[in-house]
């Protein structure tokens, strides 16, 4: 019977050599280690073996079983390793190829301009004041000296959040400009010390919304940066000096600019600031509508009624304010001819900045 066990082992190991894949290996296991395999039959036959021979044969059968199980495991490992090797050969990694460049994110051109503008005004001692985008008619218009139904409101077509029927003449709207922040800021500062309100020197950046026809120079949603300085002896000369310095720092020392009389209900006198057209150098072209100049902001001396509404006594305080469009300024800086590029999300445009 020991010879028989030796024979079983030899045959099993030789047929294991021929096994090439997992399926054949599974079949081999059933045939040589399964319930009905010749090896298992010898365990059953032990019953008929004389008692004194039984331990030796039992031991021999167990040794064969262990040998076959160990060979099975070794074959299984070898097949797995061969499969990994085969897949690696198929994938074929060329470590000498140059790596793919990692794309770096960048700031939107308008954001870059806004940060430059913050820097210029920070150097002049202005602080940033953030005001709300959803406003009331009262703050967006009335407290800024736009009387109800005044035609000046039509300069800024408004997007309303509610119809205003329940709120009478004070509907909720999306701010059409950053100027309502002037009132919020002055009220906050003057509330701290109503008899002797502190001077104000702030810029107020943020999104504005207008029900506009979108064109090369007009968007429905755009940024403004408002400026406000209030104190005891502020003059129009301070306004011109501040904005001239801003223009030189932003566009270069050689920039040519001009102030032109204008009208805003919340400033008196009011002006607009133009810089020389970057396309034609002042000769006159289609971009500057043949004038040679491009408008960058509105400004003026804060109207006494607005000072009063902010809690500042107009007999004691004066101030200047301005409001500029960073999208338009970015167009000038980079010679962008269509404002719609900003929201188009075209990678070819954005990756140039
Ligand atoms: C105003 O909005 C005034 N609040 C500015 C102001 C503030 C005047 C303080 C006096 C004192 P205006 O509507 O002109 O003014 O807009 C100011 C700037 O915002 C413009 O010069 C322009 O740069 C930008 N702007 C206005 N409308 C749009 C638009 N639809 N798309 C892009 N930029 C715009």
mmCIF file of C-alpha atoms and ligand atoms in Angstrom:
data_model
loop_
_atom_site.group_PDB
_atom_site.id
_atom_site.type_symbol
_atom_site.label_atom_id
_atom_site.label_comp_id
_atom_site.label_asym_id
_atom_site.label_seq_id
_atom_site.Cartn_x
_atom_site.Cartn_y
_atom_site.Cartn_z
ATOM 1 C CA UNK A 1 0.000 0.000 0.000
ATOM 2 C CA UNK A 2 2.930 2.367 0.605
ATOM 3 C CA UNK A 3 4.052 1.693 -2.977
ATOM 4 C CA UNK A 4 0.571 2.526 -4.122
ATOM 5 C CA UNK A 5 0.744 5.865 -2.261
ATOM 6 C CA UNK A 6 4.110 6.601 -3.891
ATOM 7 C CA UNK A 7 2.550 5.905 -7.280
ATOM 8 C CA UNK A 8 -0.402 8.228 -6.520
ATOM 9 C CA UNK A 9 2.031 10.997 -5.574
ATOM 10 C CA UNK A 10 4.178 10.555 -8.700
ATOM 11 C CA UNK A 11 1.213 10.627 -11.047
ATOM 12 C CA UNK A 12 -0.359 13.638 -9.331
ATOM 13 C CA UNK A 13 2.880 15.636 -9.435
ATOM 14 C CA UNK A 14 3.561 14.786 -13.047
ATOM 15 C CA UNK A 15 0.062 15.833 -14.123
ATOM 16 C CA UNK A 16 0.481 19.061 -12.076
ATOM 17 C CA UNK A 17 3.479 19.937 -14.240
ATOM 18 C CA UNK A 18 1.213 20.032 -17.296
ATOM 19 C CA UNK A 19 -1.211 22.528 -15.661
ATOM 20 C CA UNK A 20 -1.029 25.947 -17.386
ATOM 21 C CA UNK A 21 -3.974 27.948 -16.057
ATOM 22 C CA UNK A 22 -6.335 28.420 -13.114
ATOM 23 C CA UNK A 23 -9.087 26.333 -14.637
ATOM 24 C CA UNK A 24 -6.815 23.310 -15.158
ATOM 25 C CA UNK A 25 -5.460 23.797 -11.633
ATOM 26 C CA UNK A 26 -8.974 23.673 -10.173
ATOM 27 C CA UNK A 27 -9.667 20.444 -12.101
ATOM 28 C CA UNK A 28 -6.365 18.989 -10.879
ATOM 29 C CA UNK A 29 -7.354 19.726 -7.275
ATOM 30 C CA UNK A 30 -10.651 17.908 -7.640
ATOM 31 C CA UNK A 31 -8.952 14.927 -9.335
ATOM 32 C CA UNK A 32 -6.052 14.555 -6.865
ATOM 33 C CA UNK A 33 -7.201 16.041 -3.562
ATOM 34 C CA UNK A 34 -10.997 15.879 -3.917
ATOM 35 C CA UNK A 35 -13.393 13.527 -2.138
ATOM 36 C CA UNK A 36 -13.241 10.878 -4.856
ATOM 37 C CA UNK A 37 -9.519 11.102 -5.580
ATOM 38 C CA UNK A 38 -7.344 7.917 -5.328
ATOM 39 C CA UNK A 39 -5.557 9.490 -2.332
ATOM 40 C CA UNK A 40 -8.792 9.947 -0.375
ATOM 41 C CA UNK A 41 -9.765 6.360 -1.291
ATOM 42 C CA UNK A 42 -6.652 5.103 0.522
ATOM 43 C CA UNK A 43 -7.873 6.808 3.686
ATOM 44 C CA UNK A 44 -11.162 4.924 3.280
ATOM 45 C CA UNK A 45 -9.244 1.669 2.673
ATOM 46 C CA UNK A 46 -7.323 2.034 5.954
ATOM 47 C CA UNK A 47 -10.191 0.228 7.654
ATOM 48 C CA UNK A 48 -9.228 -3.028 5.868
ATOM 49 C CA UNK A 49 -5.495 -2.761 6.629
ATOM 50 C CA UNK A 50 -4.164 -4.931 9.492
ATOM 51 C CA UNK A 51 -4.073 -2.994 12.714
ATOM 52 C CA UNK A 52 -0.263 -3.071 13.124
ATOM 53 C CA UNK A 53 0.341 -1.641 9.590
ATOM 54 C CA UNK A 54 -2.289 1.042 9.908
ATOM 55 C CA UNK A 55 -0.166 3.803 11.612
ATOM 56 C CA UNK A 56 2.630 3.622 9.009
ATOM 57 C CA UNK A 57 0.229 3.696 6.086
ATOM 58 C CA UNK A 58 -1.878 6.442 7.675
ATOM 59 C CA UNK A 59 1.257 8.517 8.197
ATOM 60 C CA UNK A 60 2.355 7.849 4.593
ATOM 61 C CA UNK A 61 -1.066 8.912 3.238
ATOM 62 C CA UNK A 62 -0.938 12.135 5.276
ATOM 63 C CA UNK A 63 2.556 12.923 4.012
ATOM 64 C CA UNK A 64 1.413 12.472 0.413
ATOM 65 C CA UNK A 65 -1.605 14.690 1.088
ATOM 66 C CA UNK A 66 0.610 17.434 2.565
ATOM 67 C CA UNK A 67 3.043 17.149 -0.351
ATOM 68 C CA UNK A 68 0.236 17.481 -2.896
ATOM 69 C CA UNK A 69 -1.324 20.426 -1.058
ATOM 70 C CA UNK A 70 2.052 22.225 -0.881
ATOM 71 C CA UNK A 71 2.630 21.595 -4.600
ATOM 72 C CA UNK A 72 -0.871 22.900 -5.322
ATOM 73 C CA UNK A 73 -0.154 26.144 -3.420
ATOM 74 C CA UNK A 74 3.225 26.550 -5.138
ATOM 75 C CA UNK A 75 1.622 26.084 -8.567
ATOM 76 C CA UNK A 76 -1.143 28.520 -7.732
ATOM 77 C CA UNK A 77 1.448 31.175 -6.722
ATOM 78 C CA UNK A 78 3.465 30.506 -9.865
ATOM 79 C CA UNK A 79 0.387 30.953 -12.084
ATOM 80 C CA UNK A 80 -0.524 34.236 -10.340
ATOM 81 C CA UNK A 81 3.034 35.592 -10.738
ATOM 82 C CA UNK A 82 3.037 34.616 -14.421
ATOM 83 C CA UNK A 83 -0.265 36.458 -14.944
ATOM 84 C CA UNK A 84 1.111 39.646 -13.323
ATOM 85 C CA UNK A 85 4.228 39.461 -15.463
ATOM 86 C CA UNK A 86 2.131 39.007 -18.576
ATOM 87 C CA UNK A 87 -0.032 42.058 -17.799
ATOM 88 C CA UNK A 88 3.032 44.184 -17.034
ATOM 89 C CA UNK A 89 4.536 43.199 -20.362
ATOM 90 C CA UNK A 90 1.297 44.206 -22.065
ATOM 91 C CA UNK A 91 1.170 47.623 -20.298
ATOM 92 C CA UNK A 92 4.764 48.418 -21.174
ATOM 93 C CA UNK A 93 5.787 51.536 -19.251
ATOM 94 C CA UNK A 94 8.361 53.784 -20.881
ATOM 95 C CA UNK A 95 10.019 55.561 -17.964
ATOM 96 C CA UNK A 96 12.141 57.693 -20.310
ATOM 97 C CA UNK A 97 9.092 59.593 -21.682
ATOM 98 C CA UNK A 98 8.736 63.186 -20.394
ATOM 99 C CA UNK A 99 5.923 63.613 -17.811
ATOM 100 C CA UNK A 100 2.622 65.327 -18.638
ATOM 101 C CA UNK A 101 2.686 68.956 -17.457
ATOM 102 C CA UNK A 102 0.378 69.718 -14.527
ATOM 103 C CA UNK A 103 -2.043 72.535 -15.414
ATOM 104 C CA UNK A 104 -1.825 75.431 -12.980
ATOM 105 C CA UNK A 105 -4.957 77.346 -12.051
ATOM 106 C CA UNK A 106 -4.936 81.119 -12.312
ATOM 107 C CA UNK A 107 -7.008 84.093 -11.274
ATOM 108 C CA UNK A 108 -9.603 85.563 -13.599
ATOM 109 C CA UNK A 109 -8.264 88.690 -15.338
ATOM 110 C CA UNK A 110 -10.881 90.867 -13.600
ATOM 111 C CA UNK A 111 -9.842 89.473 -10.210
ATOM 112 C CA UNK A 112 -6.216 90.273 -11.040
ATOM 113 C CA UNK A 113 -7.149 93.863 -11.914
ATOM 114 C CA UNK A 114 -9.263 94.247 -8.785
ATOM 115 C CA UNK A 115 -6.361 93.097 -6.633
ATOM 116 C CA UNK A 116 -4.080 95.634 -8.334
ATOM 117 C CA UNK A 117 -6.644 98.372 -7.695
ATOM 118 C CA UNK A 118 -6.930 97.344 -4.022
ATOM 119 C CA UNK A 119 -3.124 97.592 -3.811
ATOM 120 C CA UNK A 120 -3.046 101.110 -5.262
ATOM 121 C CA UNK A 121 -5.729 102.410 -2.892
ATOM 122 C CA UNK A 122 -4.315 100.534 0.098
ATOM 123 C CA UNK A 123 -1.067 102.442 -0.430
ATOM 124 C CA UNK A 124 -3.085 105.671 -0.252
ATOM 125 C CA UNK A 125 -4.645 104.594 3.059
ATOM 126 C CA UNK A 126 -8.057 103.331 1.865
ATOM 127 C CA UNK A 127 -9.651 100.352 3.586
ATOM 128 C CA UNK A 128 -11.958 97.779 1.970
ATOM 129 C CA UNK A 129 -15.614 97.847 3.051
ATOM 130 C CA UNK A 130 -17.887 95.041 1.818
ATOM 131 C CA UNK A 131 -21.537 95.841 1.290
ATOM 132 C CA UNK A 132 -24.548 93.697 0.301
ATOM 133 C CA UNK A 133 -25.528 92.748 -3.263
ATOM 134 C CA UNK A 134 -29.263 92.506 -2.518
ATOM 135 C CA UNK A 135 -30.535 95.956 -1.696
ATOM 136 C CA UNK A 136 -33.681 97.937 -1.155
ATOM 137 C CA UNK A 137 -34.870 100.733 -3.410
ATOM 138 C CA UNK A 138 -34.299 103.040 -0.454
ATOM 139 C CA UNK A 139 -30.556 102.382 -0.282
ATOM 140 C CA UNK A 140 -29.927 101.868 -3.989
ATOM 141 C CA UNK A 141 -31.815 105.019 -5.012
ATOM 142 C CA UNK A 142 -33.739 107.089 -2.455
ATOM 143 C CA UNK A 143 -30.992 107.742 0.113
ATOM 144 C CA UNK A 144 -28.677 108.545 -2.810
ATOM 145 C CA UNK A 145 -30.962 111.407 -3.756
ATOM 146 C CA UNK A 146 -32.804 109.670 -6.605
ATOM 147 C CA UNK A 147 -36.402 110.752 -5.951
ATOM 148 C CA UNK A 148 -39.078 108.099 -6.749
ATOM 149 C CA UNK A 149 -39.928 108.010 -10.468
ATOM 150 C CA UNK A 150 -36.971 110.293 -11.249
ATOM 151 C CA UNK A 151 -35.724 109.811 -14.845
ATOM 152 C CA UNK A 152 -32.130 109.345 -13.592
ATOM 153 C CA UNK A 153 -33.183 105.863 -12.392
ATOM 154 C CA UNK A 154 -33.459 104.834 -16.001
ATOM 155 C CA UNK A 155 -29.689 105.256 -16.399
ATOM 156 C CA UNK A 156 -29.519 101.987 -14.479
ATOM 157 C CA UNK A 157 -32.262 99.538 -15.454
ATOM 158 C CA UNK A 158 -32.989 97.452 -12.424
ATOM 159 C CA UNK A 159 -33.488 93.736 -11.713
ATOM 160 C CA UNK A 160 -36.132 93.445 -8.979
ATOM 161 C CA UNK A 161 -36.206 90.548 -6.512
ATOM 162 C CA UNK A 162 -39.854 91.170 -5.573
ATOM 163 C CA UNK A 163 -42.571 93.158 -7.260
ATOM 164 C CA UNK A 164 -42.593 95.681 -4.449
ATOM 165 C CA UNK A 165 -46.373 95.740 -4.163
ATOM 166 C CA UNK A 166 -46.275 94.841 -0.466
ATOM 167 C CA UNK A 167 -43.308 97.074 0.223
ATOM 168 C CA UNK A 168 -44.799 100.155 -1.374
ATOM 169 C CA UNK A 169 -42.090 102.295 -2.899
ATOM 170 C CA UNK A 170 -39.308 100.220 -1.353
ATOM 171 C CA UNK A 171 -38.964 96.994 -3.367
ATOM 172 C CA UNK A 172 -36.009 94.609 -2.960
ATOM 173 C CA UNK A 173 -33.600 94.599 -5.888
ATOM 174 C CA UNK A 174 -30.125 93.585 -7.005
ATOM 175 C CA UNK A 175 -27.886 96.598 -6.554
ATOM 176 C CA UNK A 176 -27.269 98.437 -9.814
ATOM 177 C CA UNK A 177 -24.095 100.067 -8.474
ATOM 178 C CA UNK A 178 -21.873 99.936 -5.387
ATOM 179 C CA UNK A 179 -22.943 103.436 -4.254
ATOM 180 C CA UNK A 180 -25.575 102.207 -1.706
ATOM 181 C CA UNK A 181 -22.582 100.916 0.282
ATOM 182 C CA UNK A 182 -21.675 104.590 0.861
ATOM 183 C CA UNK A 183 -24.788 104.975 3.016
ATOM 184 C CA UNK A 184 -24.275 101.696 4.886
ATOM 185 C CA UNK A 185 -20.662 102.613 5.653
ATOM 186 C CA UNK A 186 -21.365 106.209 6.716
ATOM 187 C CA UNK A 187 -24.267 105.078 8.908
ATOM 188 C CA UNK A 188 -22.126 102.415 10.562
ATOM 189 C CA UNK A 189 -19.233 104.817 11.203
ATOM 190 C CA UNK A 190 -21.403 107.713 12.380
ATOM 191 C CA UNK A 191 -23.511 105.473 14.649
ATOM 192 C CA UNK A 192 -20.378 104.788 16.729
ATOM 193 C CA UNK A 193 -20.057 108.509 17.527
ATOM 194 C CA UNK A 194 -23.022 110.528 16.187
ATOM 195 C CA UNK A 195 -21.789 113.892 17.538
ATOM 196 C CA UNK A 196 -18.326 113.575 16.126
ATOM 197 C CA UNK A 197 -18.304 110.953 13.317
ATOM 198 C CA UNK A 198 -14.841 109.785 12.247
ATOM 199 C CA UNK A 199 -13.388 110.494 8.785
ATOM 200 C CA UNK A 200 -14.014 107.868 6.120
ATOM 201 C CA UNK A 201 -11.552 106.563 3.556
ATOM 202 C CA UNK A 202 -12.798 103.331 1.998
ATOM 203 C CA UNK A 203 -13.190 101.423 -1.233
ATOM 204 C CA UNK A 204 -16.222 99.187 -1.758
ATOM 205 C CA UNK A 205 -15.779 96.445 -4.353
ATOM 206 C CA UNK A 206 -18.418 94.029 -5.577
ATOM 207 C CA UNK A 207 -20.856 92.689 -8.120
ATOM 208 C CA UNK A 208 -23.575 94.866 -9.653
ATOM 209 C CA UNK A 209 -26.523 93.855 -11.801
ATOM 210 C CA UNK A 210 -28.416 95.727 -14.501
ATOM 211 C CA UNK A 211 -31.173 94.785 -16.867
ATOM 212 C CA UNK A 212 -28.984 95.694 -19.848
ATOM 213 C CA UNK A 213 -28.704 94.796 -23.471
ATOM 214 C CA UNK A 214 -25.435 92.805 -23.502
ATOM 215 C CA UNK A 215 -22.943 94.333 -25.940
ATOM 216 C CA UNK A 216 -19.166 94.439 -26.437
ATOM 217 C CA UNK A 217 -18.919 96.915 -23.521
ATOM 218 C CA UNK A 218 -21.996 96.091 -21.402
ATOM 219 C CA UNK A 219 -22.680 93.042 -19.263
ATOM 220 C CA UNK A 220 -25.725 92.351 -17.059
ATOM 221 C CA UNK A 221 -23.441 91.372 -14.201
ATOM 222 C CA UNK A 222 -20.203 93.251 -13.619
ATOM 223 C CA UNK A 223 -18.013 94.561 -10.805
ATOM 224 C CA UNK A 224 -17.588 98.063 -9.565
ATOM 225 C CA UNK A 225 -15.131 99.521 -7.116
ATOM 226 C CA UNK A 226 -16.584 102.447 -5.272
ATOM 227 C CA UNK A 227 -14.406 104.916 -3.399
ATOM 228 C CA UNK A 228 -15.502 107.233 -0.590
ATOM 229 C CA UNK A 229 -13.556 109.809 1.379
ATOM 230 C CA UNK A 230 -15.341 112.006 3.934
ATOM 231 C CA UNK A 231 -13.645 114.508 6.206
ATOM 232 C CA UNK A 232 -13.584 118.143 7.287
ATOM 233 C CA UNK A 233 -11.664 119.808 4.468
ATOM 234 C CA UNK A 234 -11.946 117.523 1.468
ATOM 235 C CA UNK A 235 -12.060 119.355 -1.866
ATOM 236 C CA UNK A 236 -12.507 118.575 -5.533
ATOM 237 C CA UNK A 237 -8.713 118.989 -5.779
ATOM 238 C CA UNK A 238 -8.334 115.967 -3.471
ATOM 239 C CA UNK A 239 -10.612 113.983 -5.756
ATOM 240 C CA UNK A 240 -8.619 114.923 -8.864
ATOM 241 C CA UNK A 241 -5.296 114.298 -7.143
ATOM 242 C CA UNK A 242 -6.355 110.868 -5.860
ATOM 243 C CA UNK A 243 -7.751 109.705 -9.193
ATOM 244 C CA UNK A 244 -4.843 111.137 -11.232
ATOM 245 C CA UNK A 245 -2.415 109.289 -8.999
ATOM 246 C CA UNK A 246 -4.513 106.145 -9.382
ATOM 247 C CA UNK A 247 -4.455 106.450 -13.214
ATOM 248 C CA UNK A 248 -0.682 106.880 -13.287
ATOM 249 C CA UNK A 249 -0.078 103.921 -10.991
ATOM 250 C CA UNK A 250 -2.499 101.744 -12.931
ATOM 251 C CA UNK A 251 -1.700 102.674 -16.536
ATOM 252 C CA UNK A 252 1.829 104.116 -16.260
ATOM 253 C CA UNK A 253 3.304 107.575 -15.575
ATOM 254 C CA UNK A 254 2.794 108.698 -19.191
ATOM 255 C CA UNK A 255 -0.969 108.053 -19.273
ATOM 256 C CA UNK A 256 -3.114 110.942 -20.588
ATOM 257 C CA UNK A 257 -6.449 111.425 -18.848
ATOM 258 C CA UNK A 258 -9.132 114.058 -18.484
ATOM 259 C CA UNK A 259 -12.100 114.934 -16.275
ATOM 260 C CA UNK A 260 -15.363 115.759 -17.977
ATOM 261 C CA UNK A 261 -18.443 117.320 -16.355
ATOM 262 C CA UNK A 262 -21.261 114.831 -15.835
ATOM 263 C CA UNK A 263 -24.313 114.251 -13.693
ATOM 264 C CA UNK A 264 -25.107 111.842 -10.862
ATOM 265 C CA UNK A 265 -27.882 112.612 -8.336
ATOM 266 C CA UNK A 266 -25.609 111.651 -5.408
ATOM 267 C CA UNK A 267 -22.650 113.925 -6.265
ATOM 268 C CA UNK A 268 -22.417 117.645 -6.897
ATOM 269 C CA UNK A 269 -20.467 118.623 -8.912
ATOM 270 C CA UNK A 270 -20.104 115.360 -10.851
ATOM 271 C CA UNK A 271 -17.539 114.266 -13.411
ATOM 272 C CA UNK A 272 -16.378 111.340 -15.451
ATOM 273 C CA UNK A 273 -12.763 110.401 -15.962
ATOM 274 C CA UNK A 274 -11.508 109.340 -19.374
ATOM 275 C CA UNK A 275 -8.143 107.967 -20.381
ATOM 276 C CA UNK A 276 -6.673 108.211 -23.854
ATOM 277 C CA UNK A 277 -7.880 105.472 -26.212
ATOM 278 C CA UNK A 278 -5.358 102.617 -26.245
ATOM 279 C CA UNK A 279 -6.266 101.567 -29.781
ATOM 280 C CA UNK A 280 -5.795 104.809 -31.699
ATOM 281 C CA UNK A 281 -3.635 106.749 -29.225
ATOM 282 C CA UNK A 282 -6.165 109.599 -29.181
ATOM 283 C CA UNK A 283 -6.632 109.886 -32.968
ATOM 284 C CA UNK A 284 -10.215 108.627 -32.872
ATOM 285 C CA UNK A 285 -11.389 105.135 -33.862
ATOM 286 C CA UNK A 286 -14.398 102.839 -33.614
ATOM 287 C CA UNK A 287 -13.472 101.603 -30.090
ATOM 288 C CA UNK A 288 -13.544 105.156 -28.649
ATOM 289 C CA UNK A 289 -16.402 106.229 -30.899
ATOM 290 C CA UNK A 290 -14.048 108.682 -32.695
ATOM 291 C CA UNK A 291 -13.486 110.740 -29.521
ATOM 292 C CA UNK A 292 -9.938 109.540 -28.717
ATOM 293 C CA UNK A 293 -10.997 108.940 -25.075
ATOM 294 C CA UNK A 294 -12.388 106.026 -23.054
ATOM 295 C CA UNK A 295 -14.435 106.526 -19.876
ATOM 296 C CA UNK A 296 -13.218 104.586 -16.832
ATOM 297 C CA UNK A 297 -15.247 105.970 -13.948
ATOM 298 C CA UNK A 298 -17.837 108.355 -12.563
ATOM 299 C CA UNK A 299 -17.046 110.626 -9.625
ATOM 300 C CA UNK A 300 -17.894 113.818 -7.769
ATOM 301 C CA UNK A 301 -18.251 115.583 -4.445
ATOM 302 C CA UNK A 302 -20.687 113.744 -2.180
ATOM 303 C CA UNK A 303 -24.044 115.509 -2.299
ATOM 304 C CA UNK A 304 -24.995 117.239 1.000
ATOM 305 C CA UNK A 305 -28.229 115.210 1.157
ATOM 306 C CA UNK A 306 -26.229 111.972 0.914
ATOM 307 C CA UNK A 307 -23.862 113.102 3.693
ATOM 308 C CA UNK A 308 -26.894 113.938 5.803
ATOM 309 C CA UNK A 309 -28.471 110.527 5.089
ATOM 310 C CA UNK A 310 -25.230 108.877 6.195
ATOM 311 C CA UNK A 311 -25.200 110.777 9.509
ATOM 312 C CA UNK A 312 -22.523 113.348 8.535
ATOM 313 C CA UNK A 313 -23.378 117.048 8.972
ATOM 314 C CA UNK A 314 -22.896 118.656 5.523
ATOM 315 C CA UNK A 315 -22.091 122.019 7.161
ATOM 316 C CA UNK A 316 -19.055 120.458 8.740
ATOM 317 C CA UNK A 317 -18.065 117.585 6.436
ATOM 318 C CA UNK A 318 -17.363 117.280 2.734
ATOM 319 C CA UNK A 319 -16.345 114.240 0.745
ATOM 320 C CA UNK A 320 -15.652 112.780 -2.647
ATOM 321 C CA UNK A 321 -16.784 109.519 -4.200
ATOM 322 C CA UNK A 322 -16.068 107.579 -7.354
ATOM 323 C CA UNK A 323 -17.213 104.367 -8.991
ATOM 324 C CA UNK A 324 -15.157 102.472 -11.549
ATOM 325 C CA UNK A 325 -15.653 99.301 -13.608
ATOM 326 C CA UNK A 326 -12.773 96.794 -13.262
ATOM 327 C CA UNK A 327 -13.978 94.826 -16.318
ATOM 328 C CA UNK A 328 -13.642 97.956 -18.460
ATOM 329 C CA UNK A 329 -10.254 98.781 -16.925
ATOM 330 C CA UNK A 330 -9.057 95.225 -17.661
ATOM 331 C CA UNK A 331 -10.161 95.729 -21.265
ATOM 332 C CA UNK A 332 -7.915 98.777 -21.437
ATOM 333 C CA UNK A 333 -4.967 97.094 -19.753
ATOM 334 C CA UNK A 334 -4.977 94.028 -21.996
ATOM 335 C CA UNK A 335 -6.641 95.485 -25.115
ATOM 336 C CA UNK A 336 -9.629 93.172 -24.849
ATOM 337 C CA UNK A 337 -12.249 94.265 -27.341
ATOM 338 C CA UNK A 338 -15.305 92.320 -26.123
ATOM 339 C CA UNK A 339 -16.495 92.231 -22.490
ATOM 340 C CA UNK A 340 -18.438 88.994 -23.182
ATOM 341 C CA UNK A 341 -15.139 87.060 -23.117
ATOM 342 C CA UNK A 342 -15.122 87.354 -19.328
ATOM 343 C CA UNK A 343 -18.081 85.048 -18.742
ATOM 344 C CA UNK A 344 -17.668 82.870 -21.853
ATOM 345 C CA UNK A 345 -15.366 80.479 -19.945
ATOM 346 C CA UNK A 346 -13.269 79.874 -23.027
ATOM 347 C CA UNK A 347 -9.992 78.366 -21.926
ATOM 348 C CA UNK A 348 -8.134 79.883 -24.893
ATOM 349 C CA UNK A 349 -9.057 83.346 -23.586
ATOM 350 C CA UNK A 350 -8.538 82.711 -19.883
ATOM 351 C CA UNK A 351 -5.137 81.029 -20.188
ATOM 352 C CA UNK A 352 -3.627 84.214 -21.634
ATOM 353 C CA UNK A 353 -3.648 85.952 -18.265
HETATM 354 C C1 LIG B 1 -22.359 104.570 -11.496
HETATM 355 O O1 LIG B 1 -22.739 103.414 -11.389
HETATM 356 C C2 LIG B 1 -22.117 105.457 -10.331
HETATM 357 N N1 LIG B 1 -22.600 104.809 -9.140
HETATM 358 C C3 LIG B 1 -20.632 105.765 -10.220
HETATM 359 C C4 LIG B 1 -20.330 106.844 -9.236
HETATM 360 C C5 LIG B 1 -19.965 106.495 -7.950
HETATM 361 C C6 LIG B 1 -20.401 108.179 -9.591
HETATM 362 C C7 LIG B 1 -19.683 107.487 -7.028
HETATM 363 C C8 LIG B 1 -20.145 109.186 -8.674
HETATM 364 C C9 LIG B 1 -19.767 108.811 -7.403
HETATM 365 P P1 LIG B 1 -22.031 104.360 -14.065
HETATM 366 O O2 LIG B 1 -23.377 103.861 -14.387
HETATM 367 O O3 LIG B 1 -21.393 105.277 -15.051
HETATM 368 O O4 LIG B 1 -22.016 105.092 -12.679
HETATM 369 O O5 LIG B 1 -21.043 103.121 -13.839
HETATM 370 C C10 LIG B 1 -19.730 103.295 -13.357
HETATM 371 C C11 LIG B 1 -18.763 102.352 -14.086
HETATM 372 O O6 LIG B 1 -19.246 101.012 -14.021
HETATM 373 C C12 LIG B 1 -18.668 102.663 -15.581
HETATM 374 O O7 LIG B 1 -17.713 103.652 -15.818
HETATM 375 C C13 LIG B 1 -18.251 101.331 -16.133
HETATM 376 O O8 LIG B 1 -16.870 101.183 -15.994
HETATM 377 C C14 LIG B 1 -18.939 100.343 -15.222
HETATM 378 N N2 LIG B 1 -20.171 99.824 -15.828
HETATM 379 C C15 LIG B 1 -21.398 100.384 -15.835
HETATM 380 N N3 LIG B 1 -22.276 99.615 -16.500
HETATM 381 C C16 LIG B 1 -21.610 98.526 -16.911
HETATM 382 C C17 LIG B 1 -21.967 97.346 -17.633
HETATM 383 N N4 LIG B 1 -23.190 97.116 -18.034
HETATM 384 N N5 LIG B 1 -21.015 96.427 -17.895
HETATM 385 C C18 LIG B 1 -19.743 96.637 -17.447
HETATM 386 N N6 LIG B 1 -19.341 97.704 -16.755
HETATM 387 C C19 LIG B 1 -20.256 98.652 -16.484
#
